[in-house]
JSON list of C-alpha atoms in Angstrom, two decimals:
[
{"chain": "Y", "resi": 1, "resn": "UNK", "atom": "CA", "xyz": [5.32, 2.52, -4.16]},
{"chain": "Y", "resi": 2, "resn": "UNK", "atom": "CA", "xyz": [1.82, 1.76, -3.00]},
{"chain": "Y", "resi": 3, "resn": "UNK", "atom": "CA", "xyz": [0.81, -0.91, -0.51]},
{"chain": "Y", "resi": 4, "resn": "UNK", "atom": "CA", "xyz": [-2.26, -1.64, 1.56]},
{"chain": "Y", "resi": 5, "resn": "UNK", "atom": "CA", "xyz": [-0.76, -2.65, 4.91]},
{"chain": "Y", "resi": 6, "resn": "UNK", "atom": "CA", "xyz": [2.73, -1.84, 6.18]},
{"chain": "Y", "resi": 7, "resn": "UNK", "atom": "CA", "xyz": [3.96, -4.13, 8.95]},
{"chain": "Y", "resi": 8, "resn": "UNK", "atom": "CA", "xyz": [7.74, -4.47, 9.13]},
{"chain": "Y", "resi": 9, "resn": "UNK", "atom": "CA", "xyz": [8.42, -3.01, 5.74]},
{"chain": "Y", "resi": 10, "resn": "UNK", "atom": "CA", "xyz": [10.12, -6.04, 4.21]},
{"chain": "Y", "resi": 11, "resn": "UNK", "atom": "CA", "xyz": [8.00, -5.92, 1.09]},
{"chain": "Y", "resi": 12, "resn": "UNK", "atom": "CA", "xyz": [8.64, -2.22, 0.65]},
{"chain": "Y", "resi": 13, "resn": "UNK", "atom": "CA", "xyz": [12.36, -2.62, 1.14]},
{"chain": "Y", "resi": 14, "resn": "UNK", "atom": "CA", "xyz": [12.61, -5.50, -1.31]},
{"chain": "Y", "resi": 15, "resn": "UNK", "atom": "CA", "xyz": [10.61, -3.62, -3.90]},
{"chain": "Y", "resi": 16, "resn": "UNK", "atom": "CA", "xyz": [12.60, -0.44, -3.30]},
{"chain": "Y", "resi": 17, "resn": "UNK", "atom": "CA", "xyz": [15.82, -2.25, -3.96]},
{"chain": "Y", "resi": 18, "resn": "UNK", "atom": "CA", "xyz": [14.53, -3.66, -7.23]},
{"chain": "Y", "resi": 19, "resn": "UNK", "atom": "CA", "xyz": [13.21, -0.31, -8.33]},
{"chain": "Y", "resi": 20, "resn": "UNK", "atom": "CA", "xyz": [16.48, 1.32, -7.39]},
{"chain": "Y", "resi": 21, "resn": "UNK", "atom": "CA", "xyz": [18.33, -1.20, -9.53]},
{"chain": "Y", "resi": 22, "resn": "UNK", "atom": "CA", "xyz": [16.11, -0.44, -12.49]},
{"chain": "Y", "resi": 23, "resn": "UNK", "atom": "CA", "xyz": [15.79, 3.31, -11.97]},
{"chain": "Y", "resi": 24, "resn": "UNK", "atom": "CA", "xyz": [18.81, 4.47, -9.94]},
{"chain": "Y", "resi": 25, "resn": "UNK", "atom": "CA", "xyz": [18.14, 8.16, -10.53]},
{"chain": "Y", "resi": 26, "resn": "UNK", "atom": "CA", "xyz": [14.50, 8.03, -9.47]},
{"chain": "Y", "resi": 27, "resn": "UNK", "atom": "CA", "xyz": [13.39, 9.05, -6.01]},
{"chain": "Y", "resi": 28, "resn": "UNK", "atom": "CA", "xyz": [11.48, 6.22, -4.40]},
{"chain": "Y", "resi": 29, "resn": "UNK", "atom": "CA", "xyz": [9.03, 6.70, -1.56]},
{"chain": "Y", "resi": 30, "resn": "UNK", "atom": "CA", "xyz": [6.50, 4.38, 0.02]},
{"chain": "Y", "resi": 31, "resn": "UNK", "atom": "CA", "xyz": [2.86, 4.93, 0.84]},
{"chain": "Y", "resi": 32, "resn": "UNK", "atom": "CA", "xyz": [0.72, 2.47, 2.79]},
{"chain": "Y", "resi": 33, "resn": "UNK", "atom": "CA", "xyz": [-2.94, 2.87, 3.50]},
{"chain": "Y", "resi": 34, "resn": "UNK", "atom": "CA", "xyz": [-2.43, 1.46, 6.99]},
{"chain": "Y", "resi": 35, "resn": "UNK", "atom": "CA", "xyz": [0.55, 0.83, 9.25]},
{"chain": "Y", "resi": 36, "resn": "UNK", "atom": "CA", "xyz": [0.85, -1.66, 12.07]},
{"chain": "Y", "resi": 37, "resn": "UNK", "atom": "CA", "xyz": [1.87, -0.19, 15.42]},
{"chain": "Y", "resi": 38, "resn": "UNK", "atom": "CA", "xyz": [2.66, -1.84, 18.73]},
{"chain": "Y", "resi": 39, "resn": "UNK", "atom": "CA", "xyz": [1.58, 0.88, 21.13]},
{"chain": "Y", "resi": 40, "resn": "UNK", "atom": "CA", "xyz": [-2.04, 1.83, 21.30]},
{"chain": "Y", "resi": 41, "resn": "UNK", "atom": "CA", "xyz": [-1.23, 5.40, 22.23]},
{"chain": "Y", "resi": 42, "resn": "UNK", "atom": "CA", "xyz": [0.26, 5.79, 18.76]},
{"chain": "Y", "resi": 43, "resn": "UNK", "atom": "CA", "xyz": [-2.97, 4.73, 17.13]},
{"chain": "Y", "resi": 44, "resn": "UNK", "atom": "CA", "xyz": [-3.91, 7.04, 14.33]},
{"chain": "Y", "resi": 45, "resn": "UNK", "atom": "CA", "xyz": [-6.85, 6.95, 12.04]},
{"chain": "Y", "resi": 46, "resn": "UNK", "atom": "CA", "xyz": [-6.12, 10.13, 10.19]},
{"chain": "Y", "resi": 47, "resn": "UNK", "atom": "CA", "xyz": [-2.54, 10.00, 9.09]},
{"chain": "Y", "resi": 48, "resn": "UNK", "atom": "CA", "xyz": [-1.15, 12.06, 11.89]},
{"chain": "Y", "resi": 49, "resn": "UNK", "atom": "CA", "xyz": [-3.11, 12.38, 15.13]},
{"chain": "Y", "resi": 50, "resn": "UNK", "atom": "CA", "xyz": [-4.21, 9.90, 17.75]},
{"chain": "Y", "resi": 51, "resn": "UNK", "atom": "CA", "xyz": [-7.43, 8.48, 16.64]},
{"chain": "Y", "resi": 52, "resn": "UNK", "atom": "CA", "xyz": [-10.65, 8.60, 18.48]},
{"chain": "Y", "resi": 53, "resn": "UNK", "atom": "CA", "xyz": [-13.15, 9.43, 15.86]},
{"chain": "Y", "resi": 54, "resn": "UNK", "atom": "CA", "xyz": [-14.36, 11.82, 14.63]},
{"chain": "Y", "resi": 55, "resn": "UNK", "atom": "CA", "xyz": [-10.86, 12.69, 13.59]},
{"chain": "Y", "resi": 56, "resn": "UNK", "atom": "CA", "xyz": [-9.36, 15.45, 11.54]},
{"chain": "Y", "resi": 57, "resn": "UNK", "atom": "CA", "xyz": [-6.04, 15.88, 9.82]},
{"chain": "Y", "resi": 58, "resn": "UNK", "atom": "CA", "xyz": [-3.20, 17.64, 11.52]},
{"chain": "Y", "resi": 59, "resn": "UNK", "atom": "CA", "xyz": [-3.13, 21.32, 10.75]},
{"chain": "Y", "resi": 60, "resn": "UNK", "atom": "CA", "xyz": [-0.15, 22.61, 8.87]},
{"chain": "S", "resi": 1, "resn": "UNK", "atom": "CA", "xyz": [25.23, -1.07, -6.70]},
{"chain": "S", "resi": 2, "resn": "UNK", "atom": "CA", "xyz": [24.66, 0.56, -3.36]},
{"chain": "S", "resi": 3, "resn": "UNK", "atom": "CA", "xyz": [21.31, -0.23, -1.79]},
{"chain": "S", "resi": 4, "resn": "UNK", "atom": "CA", "xyz": [19.04, 2.61, -0.68]},
{"chain": "S", "resi": 5, "resn": "UNK", "atom": "CA", "xyz": [19.84, 3.44, 2.92]},
{"chain": "S", "resi": 6, "resn": "UNK", "atom": "CA", "xyz": [16.67, 5.25, 3.77]},
{"chain": "S", "resi": 7, "resn": "UNK", "atom": "CA", "xyz": [13.17, 4.80, 2.55]},
{"chain": "S", "resi": 8, "resn": "UNK", "atom": "CA", "xyz": [10.79, 7.62, 3.18]},
{"chain": "S", "resi": 9, "resn": "UNK", "atom": "CA", "xyz": [7.30, 6.39, 3.85]},
{"chain": "S", "resi": 10, "resn": "UNK", "atom": "CA", "xyz": [3.92, 7.61, 4.92]},
{"chain": "S", "resi": 11, "resn": "UNK", "atom": "CA", "xyz": [0.77, 5.89, 6.05]},
{"chain": "S", "resi": 12, "resn": "UNK", "atom": "CA", "xyz": [-2.70, 7.29, 6.18]},
{"chain": "S", "resi": 13, "resn": "UNK", "atom": "CA", "xyz": [-4.02, 5.10, 8.98]},
{"chain": "S", "resi": 14, "resn": "UNK", "atom": "CA", "xyz": [-2.64, 2.81, 11.65]},
{"chain": "S", "resi": 15, "resn": "UNK", "atom": "CA", "xyz": [-3.84, -0.13, 13.63]},
{"chain": "S", "resi": 16, "resn": "UNK", "atom": "CA", "xyz": [-2.77, -1.84, 16.81]},
{"chain": "S", "resi": 17, "resn": "UNK", "atom": "CA", "xyz": [-3.15, -5.65, 16.82]},
{"chain": "S", "resi": 18, "resn": "UNK", "atom": "CA", "xyz": [-3.27, -5.86, 20.60]},
{"chain": "S", "resi": 19, "resn": "UNK", "atom": "CA", "xyz": [-5.66, -3.04, 21.24]},
{"chain": "S", "resi": 20, "resn": "UNK", "atom": "CA", "xyz": [-9.02, -3.77, 22.84]},
{"chain": "S", "resi": 21, "resn": "UNK", "atom": "CA", "xyz": [-10.28, -0.21, 22.92]},
{"chain": "S", "resi": 22, "resn": "UNK", "atom": "CA", "xyz": [-13.09, 1.00, 20.71]},
{"chain": "S", "resi": 23, "resn": "UNK", "atom": "CA", "xyz": [-10.70, 2.81, 18.43]},
{"chain": "S", "resi": 24, "resn": "UNK", "atom": "CA", "xyz": [-8.40, -0.20, 18.34]},
{"chain": "S", "resi": 25, "resn": "UNK", "atom": "CA", "xyz": [-11.21, -2.56, 17.40]},
{"chain": "S", "resi": 26, "resn": "UNK", "atom": "CA", "xyz": [-12.34, -0.13, 14.73]},
{"chain": "S", "resi": 27, "resn": "UNK", "atom": "CA", "xyz": [-8.83, 0.05, 13.34]},
{"chain": "S", "resi": 28, "resn": "UNK", "atom": "CA", "xyz": [-8.55, -3.74, 13.17]},
{"chain": "S", "resi": 29, "resn": "UNK", "atom": "CA", "xyz": [-11.91, -4.01, 11.47]},
{"chain": "S", "resi": 30, "resn": "UNK", "atom": "CA", "xyz": [-10.80, -1.39, 8.98]},
{"chain": "S", "resi": 31, "resn": "UNK", "atom": "CA", "xyz": [-7.51, -3.21, 8.39]},
{"chain": "S", "resi": 32, "resn": "UNK", "atom": "CA", "xyz": [-9.32, -6.44, 7.53]},
{"chain": "S", "resi": 33, "resn": "UNK", "atom": "CA", "xyz": [-11.61, -4.57, 5.17]},
{"chain": "S", "resi": 34, "resn": "UNK", "atom": "CA", "xyz": [-8.64, -2.97, 3.42]},
{"chain": "S", "resi": 35, "resn": "UNK", "atom": "CA", "xyz": [-6.83, -6.28, 3.04]},
{"chain": "S", "resi": 36, "resn": "UNK", "atom": "CA", "xyz": [-9.90, -7.96, 1.62]},
{"chain": "S", "resi": 37, "resn": "UNK", "atom": "CA", "xyz": [-11.26, -4.98, -0.29]},
{"chain": "S", "resi": 38, "resn": "UNK", "atom": "CA", "xyz": [-14.58, -5.51, 1.47]},
{"chain": "S", "resi": 39, "resn": "UNK", "atom": "CA", "xyz": [-17.15, -2.76, 0.94]},
{"chain": "S", "resi": 40, "resn": "UNK", "atom": "CA", "xyz": [-17.38, -0.46, 3.92]},
{"chain": "S", "resi": 41, "resn": "UNK", "atom": "CA", "xyz": [-20.28, 1.51, 5.22]},
{"chain": "S", "resi": 42, "resn": "UNK", "atom": "CA", "xyz": [-18.69, 4.70, 6.35]},
{"chain": "S", "resi": 43, "resn": "UNK", "atom": "CA", "xyz": [-19.60, 8.29, 6.86]},
{"chain": "S", "resi": 44, "resn": "UNK", "atom": "CA", "xyz": [-17.27, 11.04, 5.80]},
{"chain": "S", "resi": 45, "resn": "UNK", "atom": "CA", "xyz": [-17.21, 14.03, 8.10]},
{"chain": "S", "resi": 46, "resn": "UNK", "atom": "CA", "xyz": [-14.87, 16.85, 7.22]},
{"chain": "S", "resi": 47, "resn": "UNK", "atom": "CA", "xyz": [-13.25, 14.49, 4.80]},
{"chain": "S", "resi": 48, "resn": "UNK", "atom": "CA", "xyz": [-12.50, 11.71, 7.25]},
{"chain": "S", "resi": 49, "resn": "UNK", "atom": "CA", "xyz": [-14.10, 8.36, 7.94]},
{"chain": "S", "resi": 50, "resn": "UNK", "atom": "CA", "xyz": [-15.88, 8.55, 11.24]},
{"chain": "S", "resi": 51, "resn": "UNK", "atom": "CA", "xyz": [-17.91, 5.42, 11.66]},
{"chain": "S", "resi": 52, "resn": "UNK", "atom": "CA", "xyz": [-19.76, 2.60, 10.05]},
{"chain": "S", "resi": 53, "resn": "UNK", "atom": "CA", "xyz": [-22.90, 4.29, 8.88]},
{"chain": "S", "resi": 54, "resn": "UNK", "atom": "CA", "xyz": [-23.63, 5.97, 5.60]},
{"chain": "S", "resi": 55, "resn": "UNK", "atom": "CA", "xyz": [-23.12, 4.59, 2.13]},
{"chain": "S", "resi": 56, "resn": "UNK", "atom": "CA", "xyz": [-21.04, 1.65, 1.02]},
{"chain": "S", "resi": 57, "resn": "UNK", "atom": "CA", "xyz": [-17.64, 2.34, -0.46]},
{"chain": "S", "resi": 58, "resn": "UNK", "atom": "CA", "xyz": [-14.72, 0.16, -1.40]},
{"chain": "S", "resi": 59, "resn": "UNK", "atom": "CA", "xyz": [-11.70, 0.59, 0.90]},
{"chain": "S", "resi": 60, "resn": "UNK", "atom": "CA", "xyz": [-9.49, 1.57, -2.02]},
{"chain": "S", "resi": 61, "resn": "UNK", "atom": "CA", "xyz": [-11.97, 4.30, -2.93]},
{"chain": "S", "resi": 62, "resn": "UNK", "atom": "CA", "xyz": [-12.06, 5.42, 0.69]},
{"chain": "S", "resi": 63, "resn": "UNK", "atom": "CA", "xyz": [-8.29, 5.63, 0.91]},
{"chain": "S", "resi": 64, "resn": "UNK", "atom": "CA", "xyz": [-7.98, 7.58, -2.31]},
{"chain": "S", "resi": 65, "resn": "UNK", "atom": "CA", "xyz": [-10.79, 9.91, -1.29]},
{"chain": "S", "resi": 66, "resn": "UNK", "atom": "CA", "xyz": [-9.18, 10.62, 2.06]},
{"chain": "S", "resi": 67, "resn": "UNK", "atom": "CA", "xyz": [-5.81, 11.28, 0.48]},
{"chain": "S", "resi": 68, "resn": "UNK", "atom": "CA", "xyz": [-7.31, 13.49, -2.22]},
{"chain": "S", "resi": 69, "resn": "UNK", "atom": "CA", "xyz": [-9.50, 15.55, 0.08]},
{"chain": "S", "resi": 70, "resn": "UNK", "atom": "CA", "xyz": [-6.81, 16.10, 2.68]},
{"chain": "S", "resi": 71, "resn": "UNK", "atom": "CA", "xyz": [-3.73, 16.11, 0.55]},
{"chain": "S", "resi": 72, "resn": "UNK", "atom": "CA", "xyz": [-2.40, 19.52, 1.51]},
{"chain": "S", "resi": 73, "resn": "UNK", "atom": "CA", "xyz": [-2.61, 18.67, 5.20]},
{"chain": "S", "resi": 74, "resn": "UNK", "atom": "CA", "xyz": [-0.80, 15.37, 4.98]},
{"chain": "S", "resi": 75, "resn": "UNK", "atom": "CA", "xyz": [2.92, 15.30, 5.82]},
{"chain": "S", "resi": 76, "resn": "UNK", "atom": "CA", "xyz": [3.53, 13.13, 2.77]},
{"chain": "S", "resi": 77, "resn": "UNK", "atom": "CA", "xyz": [1.61, 15.24, 0.27]},
{"chain": "S", "resi": 78, "resn": "UNK", "atom": "CA", "xyz": [4.68, 15.39, -1.93]},
{"chain": "S", "resi": 79, "resn": "UNK", "atom": "CA", "xyz": [4.34, 11.67, -2.56]},
{"chain": "S", "resi": 80, "resn": "UNK", "atom": "CA", "xyz": [1.52, 12.39, -4.98]},
{"chain": "S", "resi": 81, "resn": "UNK", "atom": "CA", "xyz": [1.11, 14.41, -8.11]},
{"chain": "S", "resi": 82, "resn": "UNK", "atom": "CA", "xyz": [0.62, 14.19, -11.84]},
{"chain": "S", "resi": 83, "resn": "UNK", "atom": "CA", "xyz": [4.31, 13.58, -12.40]},
{"chain": "S", "resi": 84, "resn": "UNK", "atom": "CA", "xyz": [4.42, 10.67, -9.94]},
{"chain": "S", "resi": 85, "resn": "UNK", "atom": "CA", "xyz": [4.49, 7.03, -10.95]},
{"chain": "S", "resi": 86, "resn": "UNK", "atom": "CA", "xyz": [2.44, 4.81, -8.67]},
{"chain": "S", "resi": 87, "resn": "UNK", "atom": "CA", "xyz": [3.90, 1.33, -8.35]},
{"chain": "S", "resi": 88, "resn": "UNK", "atom": "CA", "xyz": [1.75, -1.19, -6.47]},
{"chain": "S", "resi": 89, "resn": "UNK", "atom": "CA", "xyz": [3.98, -3.58, -4.58]},
{"chain": "S", "resi": 90, "resn": "UNK", "atom": "CA", "xyz": [3.29, -7.29, -4.92]},
{"chain": "S", "resi": 91, "resn": "UNK", "atom": "CA", "xyz": [1.62, -9.27, -2.20]},
{"chain": "S", "resi": 92, "resn": "UNK", "atom": "CA", "xyz": [3.84, -11.34, 0.07]},
{"chain": "S", "resi": 93, "resn": "UNK", "atom": "CA", "xyz": [2.07, -14.50, -0.97]},
{"chain": "S", "resi": 94, "resn": "UNK", "atom": "CA", "xyz": [2.14, -15.89, -4.46]},
{"chain": "S", "resi": 95, "resn": "UNK", "atom": "CA", "xyz": [-0.52, -14.28, -6.60]},
{"chain": "S", "resi": 96, "resn": "UNK", "atom": "CA", "xyz": [-2.66, -16.11, -9.09]},
{"chain": "S", "resi": 97, "resn": "UNK", "atom": "CA", "xyz": [-4.35, -14.65, -12.11]},
{"chain": "S", "resi": 98, "resn": "UNK", "atom": "CA", "xyz": [-7.34, -12.49, -11.09]},
{"chain": "S", "resi": 99, "resn": "UNK", "atom": "CA", "xyz": [-6.43, -12.79, -7.42]},
{"chain": "S", "resi": 100, "resn": "UNK", "atom": "CA", "xyz": [-7.16, -9.83, -5.21]},
{"chain": "S", "resi": 101, "resn": "UNK", "atom": "CA", "xyz": [-4.45, -7.19, -5.24]},
{"chain": "S", "resi": 102, "resn": "UNK", "atom": "CA", "xyz": [-5.41, -4.36, -2.89]},
{"chain": "S", "resi": 103, "resn": "UNK", "atom": "CA", "xyz": [-2.30, -2.33, -3.65]},
{"chain": "S", "resi": 104, "resn": "UNK", "atom": "CA", "xyz": [-3.21, -2.14, -7.31]},
{"chain": "S", "resi": 105, "resn": "UNK", "atom": "CA", "xyz": [-6.77, -1.14, -6.46]},
{"chain": "S", "resi": 106, "resn": "UNK", "atom": "CA", "xyz": [-5.48, 1.67, -4.26]},
{"chain": "S", "resi": 107, "resn": "UNK", "atom": "CA", "xyz": [-3.03, 2.80, -6.91]},
{"chain": "S", "resi": 108, "resn": "UNK", "atom": "CA", "xyz": [-5.72, 2.88, -9.56]},
{"chain": "S", "resi": 109, "resn": "UNK", "atom": "CA", "xyz": [-8.14, 4.87, -7.44]},
{"chain": "S", "resi": 110, "resn": "UNK", "atom": "CA", "xyz": [-5.36, 7.34, -6.64]},
{"chain": "S", "resi": 111, "resn": "UNK", "atom": "CA", "xyz": [-4.72, 7.61, -10.36]},
{"chain": "S", "resi": 112, "resn": "UNK", "atom": "CA", "xyz": [-8.38, 8.39, -11.02]},
{"chain": "S", "resi": 113, "resn": "UNK", "atom": "CA", "xyz": [-8.04, 11.40, -8.76]},
{"chain": "S", "resi": 114, "resn": "UNK", "atom": "CA", "xyz": [-5.01, 12.73, -10.57]},
{"chain": "S", "resi": 115, "resn": "UNK", "atom": "CA", "xyz": [-2.55, 11.77, -7.83]},
{"chain": "S", "resi": 116, "resn": "UNK", "atom": "CA", "xyz": [-0.20, 9.91, -10.12]},
{"chain": "S", "resi": 117, "resn": "UNK", "atom": "CA", "xyz": [-0.19, 7.37, -12.89]},
{"chain": "S", "resi": 118, "resn": "UNK", "atom": "CA", "xyz": [0.00, 3.62, -12.58]},
{"chain": "S", "resi": 119, "resn": "UNK", "atom": "CA", "xyz": [2.50, 2.59, -15.16]},
{"chain": "S", "resi": 120, "resn": "UNK", "atom": "CA", "xyz": [4.41, -0.28, -13.63]},
{"chain": "S", "resi": 121, "resn": "UNK", "atom": "CA", "xyz": [2.71, -3.34, -12.26]},
{"chain": "S", "resi": 122, "resn": "UNK", "atom": "CA", "xyz": [4.09, -6.68, -11.29]},
{"chain": "S", "resi": 123, "resn": "UNK", "atom": "CA", "xyz": [2.75, -10.16, -11.45]},
{"chain": "S", "resi": 124, "resn": "UNK", "atom": "CA", "xyz": [4.00, -13.03, -9.36]},
{"chain": "S", "resi": 125, "resn": "UNK", "atom": "CA", "xyz": [5.22, -16.19, -10.92]},
{"chain": "S", "resi": 126, "resn": "UNK", "atom": "CA", "xyz": [6.31, -19.34, -9.18]},
{"chain": "S", "resi": 127, "resn": "UNK", "atom": "CA", "xyz": [9.67, -19.81, -10.78]},
{"chain": "S", "resi": 128, "resn": "UNK", "atom": "CA", "xyz": [11.65, -21.61, -8.14]},
{"chain": "S", "resi": 129, "resn": "UNK", "atom": "CA", "xyz": [13.40, -23.53, -10.87]},
{"chain": "S", "resi": 130, "resn": "UNK", "atom": "CA", "xyz": [12.49, -21.27, -13.67]},
{"chain": "S", "resi": 131, "resn": "UNK", "atom": "CA", "xyz": [14.43, -19.20, -16.12]},
{"chain": "S", "resi": 132, "resn": "UNK", "atom": "CA", "xyz": [15.22, -15.53, -15.92]},
{"chain": "S", "resi": 133, "resn": "UNK", "atom": "CA", "xyz": [12.64, -14.94, -18.59]},
{"chain": "S", "resi": 134, "resn": "UNK", "atom": "CA", "xyz": [8.93, -15.15, -18.18]},
{"chain": "S", "resi": 135, "resn": "UNK", "atom": "CA", "xyz": [7.57, -18.35, -19.70]},
{"chain": "S", "resi": 136, "resn": "UNK", "atom": "CA", "xyz": [4.29, -16.58, -20.34]},
{"chain": "S", "resi": 137, "resn": "UNK", "atom": "CA", "xyz": [5.33, -13.49, -22.19]},
{"chain": "S", "resi": 138, "resn": "UNK", "atom": "CA", "xyz": [9.03, -13.73, -22.79]},
{"chain": "S", "resi": 139, "resn": "UNK", "atom": "CA", "xyz": [9.53, -10.51, -20.88]},
{"chain": "S", "resi": 140, "resn": "UNK", "atom": "CA", "xyz": [12.68, -10.14, -18.88]},
{"chain": "S", "resi": 141, "resn": "UNK", "atom": "CA", "xyz": [12.08, -10.62, -15.19]},
{"chain": "S", "resi": 142, "resn": "UNK", "atom": "CA", "xyz": [12.99, -7.62, -13.15]},
{"chain": "S", "resi": 143, "resn": "UNK", "atom": "CA", "xyz": [11.56, -8.33, -9.73]},
{"chain": "S", "resi": 144, "resn": "UNK", "atom": "CA", "xyz": [12.91, -10.95, -7.41]},
{"chain": "S", "resi": 145, "resn": "UNK", "atom": "CA", "xyz": [11.46, -10.87, -3.94]},
{"chain": "S", "resi": 146, "resn": "UNK", "atom": "CA", "xyz": [11.71, -13.56, -1.33]},
{"chain": "S", "resi": 147, "resn": "UNK", "atom": "CA", "xyz": [8.74, -13.97, 0.91]},
{"chain": "S", "resi": 148, "resn": "UNK", "atom": "CA", "xyz": [10.07, -13.54, 4.46]},
{"chain": "S", "resi": 149, "resn": "UNK", "atom": "CA", "xyz": [7.08, -15.31, 5.98]},
{"chain": "S", "resi": 150, "resn": "UNK", "atom": "CA", "xyz": [6.81, -18.49, 3.99]},
{"chain": "S", "resi": 151, "resn": "UNK", "atom": "CA", "xyz": [10.33, -18.54, 2.61]},
{"chain": "S", "resi": 152, "resn": "UNK", "atom": "CA", "xyz": [8.78, -19.06, -0.74]},
{"chain": "S", "resi": 153, "resn": "UNK", "atom": "CA", "xyz": [10.69, -17.60, -3.58]},
{"chain": "S", "resi": 154, "resn": "UNK", "atom": "CA", "xyz": [8.78, -15.67, -6.14]},
{"chain": "S", "resi": 155, "resn": "UNK", "atom": "CA", "xyz": [10.02, -13.87, -9.17]},
{"chain": "S", "resi": 156, "resn": "UNK", "atom": "CA", "xyz": [8.29, -10.85, -10.40]},
{"chain": "S", "resi": 157, "resn": "UNK", "atom": "CA", "xyz": [8.39, -9.18, -13.73]},
{"chain": "S", "resi": 158, "resn": "UNK", "atom": "CA", "xyz": [7.13, -5.85, -14.88]},
{"chain": "S", "resi": 159, "resn": "UNK", "atom": "CA", "xyz": [3.84, -6.02, -16.63]},
{"chain": "S", "resi": 160, "resn": "UNK", "atom": "CA", "xyz": [1.79, -3.19, -17.99]},
{"chain": "S", "resi": 161, "resn": "UNK", "atom": "CA", "xyz": [-1.82, -3.69, -17.05]},
{"chain": "S", "resi": 162, "resn": "UNK", "atom": "CA", "xyz": [-3.19, -0.25, -17.62]}
]
């Protein structure tokens, strides 16, 4: 599943349930371009690391 | 039928609504651009967006480019591949014909880069009193998602757009 912004995940969960009903044998995962966080120290602009740019992806 | 207990997910970026730092403000600006598919002026350095200079690019193109260029380094690299079906999830609000659908734009740009294929799409219909069959196409409705924010019930059905 693809979404632009992930906040609490309600949309993902609802969609996952419907997909699971239709395709019970299919593995379902969720990708969001951006995720809402509550703590600034968890801020990431690169998918893994804390983000003060320039940023680079986590090695390994 | 037993509901899925766990849902594995990955996100490329994050933003903090309460942040007032430079990075936090940048992340909020980027979030708004992604939601509205507003062209961004960004510079890619080592494959990552580093600022607001450079050439204009649509956010969906930026996301797909970042995923594609850094795929092997992302912890959720296995989410993508030629044998993967990309399913854009519907917006929380009721969608109208030709309304902006950022998830679909992202899915399509990922598809262009060989990261999967968009084969299932959904279209929202206001069917609070409606039948279990689409009045537009006669297709059977498969999606049924309740908007947790507005408590507005929408029914969704699969629709091939591509």
